[in-house]
Amino acid sequence: MSENIITILVVDDDKEIGEAIRTLLSKEGYNVVTAADGMEALDALTQHPIRLILLDVMMPRLDGLSATMKIREKNNIPIIILSAKGEDTDKVLGLSMGADDYITKPFHAQELVARVKSQIRRYMQLGDMGTVKNKSRIVNGRLMLDIEAKSLTVDGEDVKLTPTEYRILELLMENPGTVFSAEKIYEIVWNEPSYAVENTVMVHVRRIREKIEINPREPEYLKVVWGIGYKMERERH
Amino acid sequence: MKRKTTKTIAWILLAVCVFLAGKTLAGTVEVIESNEIDPECLVISDYIESADLEYGMFSIIGPLNYWQNHTEQKPEFMTEEADFYYYASIGDIAITNAPGMPRSEFQKQKYVYAVDYSKTGEESTPFSTFHNQIGSEAVPDSSLYLSIKEAAMETYQKDWTKDREVLMQELTKMIIYALLGLGIIIYLFVVAGRKHSDEELHLMKVDRIYTEVYLLLIAGSWALAALFLFEISESIYSGFWRALSPEAVTLFLAGFTVVTLFSVMFFIPIVRKIKSNRFFKDCLCFRFVHWCWRVMKNAVLGVKGFFDGSAYKEHLLTKRLFRSQLAYICGSAGLLLFFGLMSAATYSFAPMLLFGFFEILITAWYVMGNRKAYSDINAGYVESLKSQMKSENTKTALITNVSHDLKTPLTSIITYVDLLSKEEDLSETSRDYVNIIAGKAERLKHIVSDLFDLSKSVSGNIPLDLDILDLRKLMEQTLADMKDRIEGSGHALKINLGQEPVNIFSDGKKLYRVFQNIIDNALKYSLSGSRIFIDLKSSGDKVTVAVKNTAGYEMNFTEEEILQRFTRGDESRTGEGSGLGLSIAESFTQSCGGAFLLNIDGDQFKVEVAFPTVEVTGREVE
């Protein structure tokens, strides 16, 4: 962690929500600057050493998506979109505009804090490490799997995995985007013929999720492809 | 033995019977013809009662009567004179073939006929020992005595009985064959349309042919046979063939057998029709009569209804159409009457030509008027469709916006409640209150989210991510995912998903929601400790997942009611849940191309989700 106090910009036209987030993040030791719309946000960026932006979408004057595009023209800081629109298509749109994460309203305080922390850690600490090309490491977003050390770090923090969990994760992370059936996973990881293994695999998948996902109920990385199998989501950008 | 084989054998037997019956018939005719047998002997056993005897006696009495009228000519008898005695007189002249036999002697004979109008005669009224109504002319002053010799009568009777026996034998044979044939035909009619395996009536494609066609075919074959017979008799008359030449007999037999078999064959579909109550339905005449009757009924009984426009009063356009229709009918009828009378009065066709001209005019007026009305109706229809769609869209937009606007204040509530709960100097009571608010806010969040999903799905605005997936695997994954909840519920699940993968084309994420909601519902509302049954069955090109459970409360609602949005099993509406679970499951299933069926039977609650299966070729999941 950096010794300097990190400043976060919260942009929301609803003042109460802005204040609530300020309180939440202040408790975590962050300095919070608020803005009521996109234009104010752009102004605030020039006046404060902002390290992360929490951005609402539906706002007067300049909406969140346009603001994201404008900020991205010259700035690389993490942007988390906060929106009441929760459809997959909305999320994809926001992320493709250059946002780093997407939180749907109404959100849980813990989740918001976790996502903010995750983004800051990646930006502050992994920013350089991510660029290091190392064959013994598989990096996917917040996750980094060290094949030699057989260890996993999430947002730079070590996470303890059981050998089985590690092998499942390794298999999936080596082939991001590929869907594996439970039987296939079982045959490869357990090295035994598979029979009625859906429950076994699902239990491990859920345990891994608890360790790597911010909200295990809405996983970003380890996903179930219903009726087919399981897969590791490809890195977004 | 299979019924088909039995039927074939029956047909062969029938052919044999018909052939033999025909052959016996021909044989009998031959016997009659060659032995000069009188077929009467079949009916009358006593010769004395026969018409043959009557005829024989007339052949004696006739010439005698003739002689009485024209005395110059002596009678010539066709019957052997040795077989009878006669005595005839007119005035003083008498003839007899038994000169030594007085008239009184005749009376003592066993077979005698006597009539005596002479002055010396002992009898004045006819006297007869025969049963027949034999009579002779009542020539004045004449007498006629006739007696058949007893020995001759005995010979006649003997021959008669012999002939009778011969014919009887032939006839019995014929009757036996005919009865046999009839029995087989009845058997064929009884088994028509039946199969050995079941009691169902099986109709064939040929049974769809109209009844008349078969009747015509039967009548046709008989007509053909009659024509054939006529031709044969013609040939016989013209002397080309002897009556019972082998050629004629063979032809007759072949024709008779074939026609009989064909008639039976054509009658079997009719039998099947009768059995399945289709005889009249398939009858063209009957249909035509029925149709005519209906039209007549409408026209005659419903004259008032025919011209009753009250049903169209409500709508301006249809009212106008109906009025112009009435005007057209009345105008046409008036014109026809007027010009018809005119042409009748003037005996010329010129007024009818004028009628044609005016008729064209009013038809043109009628059609033009209607076309405008029709296009107006179409426009109105399109307009109403549009406004309906618009209102649908408005409704969807409204729900979407409302649920969206609900989320913003909800965000504040949830966040501040969270902040509040982290305050350290809260009293015990306050903390309880805060926890209650937190719980309710969480539920509100779920309801809003469910409402949003449902409104999108119902309005058809739901984006689908369709792919080929294994429904059995999806069920396994869903059940594995819900493992904790299932185990914590205290219900035992009886799961039978089969062994084979069942591929369908659908949206896996939506289906997960569907089954999650259905199973959740079952877990939530089942009688405590009761079993929940989950079965996956695929048959043909369809796969059905059925979830059955026993409700833990009385289900005093219908299938339709429970699928209404916000309807919940427990009317007190306590406990968790949005009341949208099953509605969402139904709507998602339908969006994904499946069928959603709900069944309530007493305490049994059953949900069935059905999808069409797809064949997968060359697709492998790693």
PDB file of N, CA and C in Angstrom, chain B residues 255-326:
ATOM      1  N   GLY B 255     -68.551 -65.745 -64.509  1.00  0.00           N
ATOM      2  CA  GLY B 255     -69.195 -64.452 -64.303  1.00  0.00           C
ATOM      3  C   GLY B 255     -69.841 -64.381 -62.931  1.00  0.00           C
ATOM      4  N   PHE B 256     -70.583 -65.417 -62.596  1.00  0.00           N
ATOM      5  CA  PHE B 256     -71.304 -65.453 -61.324  1.00  0.00           C
ATOM      6  C   PHE B 256     -70.333 -65.332 -60.144  1.00  0.00           C
ATOM      7  N   THR B 257     -69.267 -66.132 -60.191  1.00  0.00           N
ATOM      8  CA  THR B 257     -68.296 -66.118 -59.094  1.00  0.00           C
ATOM      9  C   THR B 257     -67.630 -64.751 -58.967  1.00  0.00           C
ATOM     10  N   VAL B 258     -67.155 -64.230 -60.091  1.00  0.00           N
ATOM     11  CA  VAL B 258     -66.418 -62.964 -60.057  1.00  0.00           C
ATOM     12  C   VAL B 258     -67.326 -61.837 -59.555  1.00  0.00           C
ATOM     13  N   VAL B 259     -68.524 -61.770 -60.070  1.00  0.00           N
ATOM     14  CA  VAL B 259     -69.422 -60.681 -59.687  1.00  0.00           C
ATOM     15  C   VAL B 259     -69.760 -60.765 -58.199  1.00  0.00           C
ATOM     16  N   THR B 260     -70.011 -61.980 -57.724  1.00  0.00           N
ATOM     17  CA  THR B 260     -70.334 -62.138 -56.307  1.00  0.00           C
ATOM     18  C   THR B 260     -69.155 -61.703 -55.434  1.00  0.00           C
ATOM     19  N   LEU B 261     -67.963 -62.168 -55.802  1.00  0.00           N
ATOM     20  CA  LEU B 261     -66.781 -61.826 -54.997  1.00  0.00           C
ATOM     21  C   LEU B 261     -66.546 -60.314 -55.001  1.00  0.00           C
ATOM     22  N   PHE B 262     -66.691 -59.708 -56.186  1.00  0.00           N
ATOM     23  CA  PHE B 262     -66.475 -58.263 -56.280  1.00  0.00           C
ATOM     24  C   PHE B 262     -67.496 -57.504 -55.430  1.00  0.00           C
ATOM     25  N   SER B 263     -68.732 -57.954 -55.461  1.00  0.00           N
ATOM     26  CA  SER B 263     -69.760 -57.266 -54.678  1.00  0.00           C
ATOM     27  C   SER B 263     -69.414 -57.314 -53.197  1.00  0.00           C
ATOM     28  N   VAL B 264     -68.975 -58.499 -52.756  1.00  0.00           N
ATOM     29  CA  VAL B 264     -68.620 -58.631 -51.340  1.00  0.00           C
ATOM     30  C   VAL B 264     -67.438 -57.721 -51.023  1.00  0.00           C
ATOM     31  N   MET B 265     -66.461 -57.718 -51.952  1.00  0.00           N
ATOM     32  CA  MET B 265     -65.257 -56.924 -51.736  1.00  0.00           C
ATOM     33  C   MET B 265     -65.597 -55.435 -51.633  1.00  0.00           C
ATOM     34  N   PHE B 266     -66.463 -54.981 -52.522  1.00  0.00           N
ATOM     35  CA  PHE B 266     -66.828 -53.566 -52.506  1.00  0.00           C
ATOM     36  C   PHE B 266     -67.731 -53.237 -51.333  1.00  0.00           C
ATOM     37  N   PHE B 267     -68.363 -54.265 -50.806  1.00  0.00           N
ATOM     38  CA  PHE B 267     -69.273 -53.996 -49.695  1.00  0.00           C
ATOM     39  C   PHE B 267     -68.526 -53.882 -48.365  1.00  0.00           C
ATOM     40  N   ILE B 268     -67.324 -54.470 -48.303  1.00  0.00           N
ATOM     41  CA  ILE B 268     -66.589 -54.462 -47.035  1.00  0.00           C
ATOM     42  C   ILE B 268     -66.239 -53.041 -46.572  1.00  0.00           C
ATOM     43  N   PRO B 269     -65.753 -52.138 -47.474  1.00  0.00           N
ATOM     44  CA  PRO B 269     -65.547 -50.758 -47.005  1.00  0.00           C
ATOM     45  C   PRO B 269     -66.827 -50.125 -46.483  1.00  0.00           C
ATOM     46  N   ILE B 270     -67.938 -50.459 -47.099  1.00  0.00           N
ATOM     47  CA  ILE B 270     -69.212 -49.903 -46.629  1.00  0.00           C
ATOM     48  C   ILE B 270     -69.501 -50.418 -45.218  1.00  0.00           C
ATOM     49  N   VAL B 271     -69.199 -51.706 -45.006  1.00  0.00           N
ATOM     50  CA  VAL B 271     -69.402 -52.278 -43.672  1.00  0.00           C
ATOM     51  C   VAL B 271     -68.558 -51.515 -42.647  1.00  0.00           C
ATOM     52  N   ARG B 272     -67.290 -51.231 -43.028  1.00  0.00           N
ATOM     53  CA  ARG B 272     -66.418 -50.488 -42.116  1.00  0.00           C
ATOM     54  C   ARG B 272     -66.973 -49.095 -41.859  1.00  0.00           C
ATOM     55  N   LYS B 273     -67.520 -48.488 -42.897  1.00  0.00           N
ATOM     56  CA  LYS B 273     -68.121 -47.156 -42.747  1.00  0.00           C
ATOM     57  C   LYS B 273     -69.284 -47.217 -41.758  1.00  0.00           C
ATOM     58  N   ILE B 274     -70.110 -48.245 -41.929  1.00  0.00           N
ATOM     59  CA  ILE B 274     -71.274 -48.372 -41.038  1.00  0.00           C
ATOM     60  C   ILE B 274     -70.795 -48.563 -39.604  1.00  0.00           C
ATOM     61  N   LYS B 275     -69.770 -49.415 -39.459  1.00  0.00           N
ATOM     62  CA  LYS B 275     -69.249 -49.682 -38.113  1.00  0.00           C
ATOM     63  C   LYS B 275     -68.736 -48.421 -37.451  1.00  0.00           C
ATOM     64  N   SER B 276     -68.099 -47.565 -38.242  1.00  0.00           N
ATOM     65  CA  SER B 276     -67.514 -46.353 -37.642  1.00  0.00           C
ATOM     66  C   SER B 276     -68.456 -45.167 -37.774  1.00  0.00           C
ATOM     67  N   ASN B 277     -69.719 -45.445 -38.081  1.00  0.00           N
ATOM     68  CA  ASN B 277     -70.731 -44.398 -38.178  1.00  0.00           C
ATOM     69  C   ASN B 277     -70.400 -43.360 -39.226  1.00  0.00           C
ATOM     70  N   ARG B 278     -69.755 -43.806 -40.289  1.00  0.00           N
ATOM     71  CA  ARG B 278     -69.373 -42.840 -41.317  1.00  0.00           C
ATOM     72  C   ARG B 278     -70.218 -42.989 -42.577  1.00  0.00           C
ATOM     73  N   PHE B 279     -71.159 -43.930 -42.531  1.00  0.00           N
ATOM     74  CA  PHE B 279     -71.899 -44.247 -43.742  1.00  0.00           C
ATOM     75  C   PHE B 279     -72.534 -42.990 -44.337  1.00  0.00           C
ATOM     76  N   PHE B 280     -73.204 -42.215 -43.491  1.00  0.00           N
ATOM     77  CA  PHE B 280     -73.887 -41.031 -44.002  1.00  0.00           C
ATOM     78  C   PHE B 280     -72.921 -39.879 -44.191  1.00  0.00           C
ATOM     79  N   LYS B 281     -71.918 -39.853 -43.315  1.00  0.00           N
ATOM     80  CA  LYS B 281     -70.930 -38.773 -43.415  1.00  0.00           C
ATOM     81  C   LYS B 281     -70.220 -38.825 -44.760  1.00  0.00           C
ATOM     82  N   ASP B 282     -69.953 -40.062 -45.217  1.00  0.00           N
ATOM     83  CA  ASP B 282     -69.219 -40.237 -46.465  1.00  0.00           C
ATOM     84  C   ASP B 282     -70.134 -40.275 -47.678  1.00  0.00           C
ATOM     85  N   CYS B 283     -71.409 -40.056 -47.420  1.00  0.00           N
ATOM     86  CA  CYS B 283     -72.373 -40.200 -48.501  1.00  0.00           C
ATOM     87  C   CYS B 283     -72.592 -38.836 -49.138  1.00  0.00           C
ATOM     88  N   LEU B 284     -72.254 -38.729 -50.406  1.00  0.00           N
ATOM     89  CA  LEU B 284     -72.358 -37.437 -51.096  1.00  0.00           C
ATOM     90  C   LEU B 284     -73.805 -36.950 -51.121  1.00  0.00           C
ATOM     91  N   CYS B 285     -74.710 -37.870 -51.441  1.00  0.00           N
ATOM     92  CA  CYS B 285     -76.124 -37.499 -51.541  1.00  0.00           C
ATOM     93  C   CYS B 285     -76.585 -36.940 -50.200  1.00  0.00           C
ATOM     94  N   PHE B 286     -76.217 -37.675 -49.150  1.00  0.00           N
ATOM     95  CA  PHE B 286     -76.632 -37.268 -47.821  1.00  0.00           C
ATOM     96  C   PHE B 286     -76.080 -35.885 -47.489  1.00  0.00           C
ATOM     97  N   ARG B 287     -74.795 -35.705 -47.830  1.00  0.00           N
ATOM     98  CA  ARG B 287     -74.180 -34.405 -47.561  1.00  0.00           C
ATOM     99  C   ARG B 287     -74.901 -33.301 -48.318  1.00  0.00           C
ATOM    100  N   PHE B 288     -75.175 -33.576 -49.578  1.00  0.00           N
ATOM    101  CA  PHE B 288     -75.827 -32.573 -50.404  1.00  0.00           C
ATOM    102  C   PHE B 288     -77.197 -32.221 -49.817  1.00  0.00           C
ATOM    103  N   VAL B 289     -77.934 -33.265 -49.449  1.00  0.00           N
ATOM    104  CA  VAL B 289     -79.270 -33.047 -48.887  1.00  0.00           C
ATOM    105  C   VAL B 289     -79.150 -32.231 -47.599  1.00  0.00           C
ATOM    106  N   HIS B 290     -78.147 -32.614 -46.793  1.00  0.00           N
ATOM    107  CA  HIS B 290     -77.921 -31.915 -45.537  1.00  0.00           C
ATOM    108  C   HIS B 290     -77.633 -30.436 -45.784  1.00  0.00           C
ATOM    109  N   TRP B 291     -76.763 -30.183 -46.763  1.00  0.00           N
ATOM    110  CA  TRP B 291     -76.378 -28.808 -47.087  1.00  0.00           C
ATOM    111  C   TRP B 291     -77.590 -28.022 -47.555  1.00  0.00           C
ATOM    112  N   CYS B 292     -78.347 -28.659 -48.464  1.00  0.00           N
ATOM    113  CA  CYS B 292     -79.540 -28.003 -48.999  1.00  0.00           C
ATOM    114  C   CYS B 292     -80.492 -27.652 -47.862  1.00  0.00           C
ATOM    115  N   TRP B 293     -80.642 -28.630 -46.964  1.00  0.00           N
ATOM    116  CA  TRP B 293     -81.564 -28.435 -45.851  1.00  0.00           C
ATOM    117  C   TRP B 293     -81.139 -27.255 -44.995  1.00  0.00           C
ATOM    118  N   ARG B 294     -79.804 -27.158 -44.751  1.00  0.00           N
ATOM    119  CA  ARG B 294     -79.281 -26.073 -43.937  1.00  0.00           C
ATOM    120  C   ARG B 294     -79.549 -24.726 -44.601  1.00  0.00           C
ATOM    121  N   VAL B 295     -79.235 -24.671 -45.904  1.00  0.00           N
ATOM    122  CA  VAL B 295     -79.434 -23.419 -46.637  1.00  0.00           C
ATOM    123  C   VAL B 295     -80.904 -23.036 -46.623  1.00  0.00           C
ATOM    124  N   MET B 296     -81.752 -24.052 -46.855  1.00  0.00           N
ATOM    125  CA  MET B 296     -83.186 -23.784 -46.883  1.00  0.00           C
ATOM    126  C   MET B 296     -83.650 -23.284 -45.520  1.00  0.00           C
ATOM    127  N   LYS B 297     -83.137 -23.944 -44.486  1.00  0.00           N
ATOM    128  CA  LYS B 297     -83.524 -23.583 -43.138  1.00  0.00           C
ATOM    129  C   LYS B 297     -83.163 -22.130 -42.860  1.00  0.00           C
ATOM    130  N   ASN B 298     -81.911 -21.792 -43.236  1.00  0.00           N
ATOM    131  CA  ASN B 298     -81.464 -20.416 -43.027  1.00  0.00           C
ATOM    132  C   ASN B 298     -82.308 -19.453 -43.826  1.00  0.00           C
ATOM    133  N   ALA B 299     -82.579 -19.845 -45.074  1.00  0.00           N
ATOM    134  CA  ALA B 299     -83.279 -18.926 -45.970  1.00  0.00           C
ATOM    135  C   ALA B 299     -84.740 -18.797 -45.582  1.00  0.00           C
ATOM    136  N   VAL B 300     -85.367 -19.960 -45.298  1.00  0.00           N
ATOM    137  CA  VAL B 300     -86.812 -19.933 -45.058  1.00  0.00           C
ATOM    138  C   VAL B 300     -87.137 -19.546 -43.620  1.00  0.00           C
ATOM    139  N   LEU B 301     -86.507 -20.278 -42.692  1.00  0.00           N
ATOM    140  CA  LEU B 301     -86.823 -20.013 -41.284  1.00  0.00           C
ATOM    141  C   LEU B 301     -86.194 -18.711 -40.813  1.00  0.00           C
ATOM    142  N   GLY B 302     -85.083 -18.330 -41.457  1.00  0.00           N
ATOM    143  CA  GLY B 302     -84.365 -17.170 -40.953  1.00  0.00           C
ATOM    144  C   GLY B 302     -84.504 -15.944 -41.830  1.00  0.00           C
ATOM    145  N   VAL B 303     -85.647 -15.788 -42.469  1.00  0.00           N
ATOM    146  CA  VAL B 303     -85.818 -14.604 -43.315  1.00  0.00           C
ATOM    147  C   VAL B 303     -85.602 -13.347 -42.488  1.00  0.00           C
ATOM    148  N   LYS B 304     -86.129 -13.392 -41.284  1.00  0.00           N
ATOM    149  CA  LYS B 304     -85.983 -12.236 -40.409  1.00  0.00           C
ATOM    150  C   LYS B 304     -84.500 -12.032 -40.071  1.00  0.00           C
ATOM    151  N   GLY B 305     -83.841 -13.148 -39.696  1.00  0.00           N
ATOM    152  CA  GLY B 305     -82.430 -13.066 -39.365  1.00  0.00           C
ATOM    153  C   GLY B 305     -81.584 -12.653 -40.560  1.00  0.00           C
ATOM    154  N   PHE B 306     -82.024 -13.109 -41.720  1.00  0.00           N
ATOM    155  CA  PHE B 306     -81.303 -12.822 -42.954  1.00  0.00           C
ATOM    156  C   PHE B 306     -81.225 -11.328 -43.194  1.00  0.00           C
ATOM    157  N   PHE B 307     -82.311 -10.635 -42.868  1.00  0.00           N
ATOM    158  CA  PHE B 307     -82.343  -9.194 -43.120  1.00  0.00           C
ATOM    159  C   PHE B 307     -82.259  -8.399 -41.824  1.00  0.00           C
ATOM    160  N   ASP B 308     -81.766  -9.071 -40.779  1.00  0.00           N
ATOM    161  CA  ASP B 308     -81.669  -8.412 -39.489  1.00  0.00           C
ATOM    162  C   ASP B 308     -80.284  -7.810 -39.331  1.00  0.00           C
ATOM    163  N   GLY B 309     -80.200  -6.506 -39.311  1.00  0.00           N
ATOM    164  CA  GLY B 309     -78.895  -5.843 -39.269  1.00  0.00           C
ATOM    165  C   GLY B 309     -78.510  -5.358 -37.888  1.00  0.00           C
ATOM    166  N   SER B 310     -79.216  -5.845 -36.865  1.00  0.00           N
ATOM    167  CA  SER B 310     -78.956  -5.306 -35.527  1.00  0.00           C
ATOM    168  C   SER B 310     -77.531  -5.593 -35.062  1.00  0.00           C
ATOM    169  N   ALA B 311     -76.968  -6.734 -35.564  1.00  0.00           N
ATOM    170  CA  ALA B 311     -75.619  -7.090 -35.151  1.00  0.00           C
ATOM    171  C   ALA B 311     -74.592  -6.091 -35.676  1.00  0.00           C
ATOM    172  N   TYR B 312     -74.953  -5.367 -36.750  1.00  0.00           N
ATOM    173  CA  TYR B 312     -73.987  -4.453 -37.364  1.00  0.00           C
ATOM    174  C   TYR B 312     -74.208  -3.015 -36.949  1.00  0.00           C
ATOM    175  N   LYS B 313     -75.226  -2.784 -36.122  1.00  0.00           N
ATOM    176  CA  LYS B 313     -75.603  -1.423 -35.729  1.00  0.00           C
ATOM    177  C   LYS B 313     -74.479  -0.708 -34.991  1.00  0.00           C
ATOM    178  N   GLU B 314     -73.736  -1.509 -34.223  1.00  0.00           N
ATOM    179  CA  GLU B 314     -72.726  -0.924 -33.343  1.00  0.00           C
ATOM    180  C   GLU B 314     -71.658  -0.160 -34.122  1.00  0.00           C
ATOM    181  N   HIS B 315     -71.332  -0.671 -35.298  1.00  0.00           N
ATOM    182  CA  HIS B 315     -70.217  -0.079 -36.038  1.00  0.00           C
ATOM    183  C   HIS B 315     -70.724   0.587 -37.307  1.00  0.00           C
ATOM    184  N   LEU B 316     -70.306   1.809 -37.454  1.00  0.00           N
ATOM    185  CA  LEU B 316     -70.780   2.631 -38.562  1.00  0.00           C
ATOM    186  C   LEU B 316     -70.502   1.969 -39.903  1.00  0.00           C
ATOM    187  N   LEU B 317     -69.289   1.437 -40.060  1.00  0.00           N
ATOM    188  CA  LEU B 317     -68.886   0.914 -41.369  1.00  0.00           C
ATOM    189  C   LEU B 317     -69.673  -0.330 -41.743  1.00  0.00           C
ATOM    190  N   THR B 318     -69.803  -1.246 -40.800  1.00  0.00           N
ATOM    191  CA  THR B 318     -70.536  -2.479 -41.114  1.00  0.00           C
ATOM    192  C   THR B 318     -72.013  -2.174 -41.300  1.00  0.00           C
ATOM    193  N   LYS B 319     -72.488  -1.180 -40.587  1.00  0.00           N
ATOM    194  CA  LYS B 319     -73.883  -0.784 -40.730  1.00  0.00           C
ATOM    195  C   LYS B 319     -74.118  -0.299 -42.148  1.00  0.00           C
ATOM    196  N   ARG B 320     -73.164   0.512 -42.629  1.00  0.00           N
ATOM    197  CA  ARG B 320     -73.270   1.061 -43.978  1.00  0.00           C
ATOM    198  C   ARG B 320     -73.242  -0.075 -45.003  1.00  0.00           C
ATOM    199  N   LEU B 321     -72.324  -1.019 -44.792  1.00  0.00           N
ATOM    200  CA  LEU B 321     -72.213  -2.167 -45.704  1.00  0.00           C
ATOM    201  C   LEU B 321     -73.522  -2.939 -45.740  1.00  0.00           C
ATOM    202  N   PHE B 322     -74.076  -3.150 -44.572  1.00  0.00           N
ATOM    203  CA  PHE B 322     -75.300  -3.943 -44.489  1.00  0.00           C
ATOM    204  C   PHE B 322     -76.450  -3.231 -45.190  1.00  0.00           C
ATOM    205  N   ARG B 323     -76.510  -1.924 -45.004  1.00  0.00           N
ATOM    206  CA  ARG B 323     -77.575  -1.149 -45.643  1.00  0.00           C
ATOM    207  C   ARG B 323     -77.447  -1.202 -47.155  1.00  0.00           C
ATOM    208  N   SER B 324     -76.218  -1.022 -47.665  1.00  0.00           N
ATOM    209  CA  SER B 324     -76.062  -1.031 -49.117  1.00  0.00           C
ATOM    210  C   SER B 324     -76.380  -2.418 -49.671  1.00  0.00           C
ATOM    211  N   GLN B 325     -76.085  -3.454 -48.872  1.00  0.00           N
ATOM    212  CA  GLN B 325     -76.429  -4.818 -49.302  1.00  0.00           C
ATOM    213  C   GLN B 325     -77.945  -4.965 -49.435  1.00  0.00           C
ATOM    214  N   LEU B 326     -78.656  -4.454 -48.431  1.00  0.00           N
ATOM    215  CA  LEU B 326     -80.121  -4.519 -48.447  1.00  0.00           C
ATOM    216  C   LEU B 326     -80.664  -3.741 -49.654  1.00  0.00           C
TER     217      LEU B 326
END
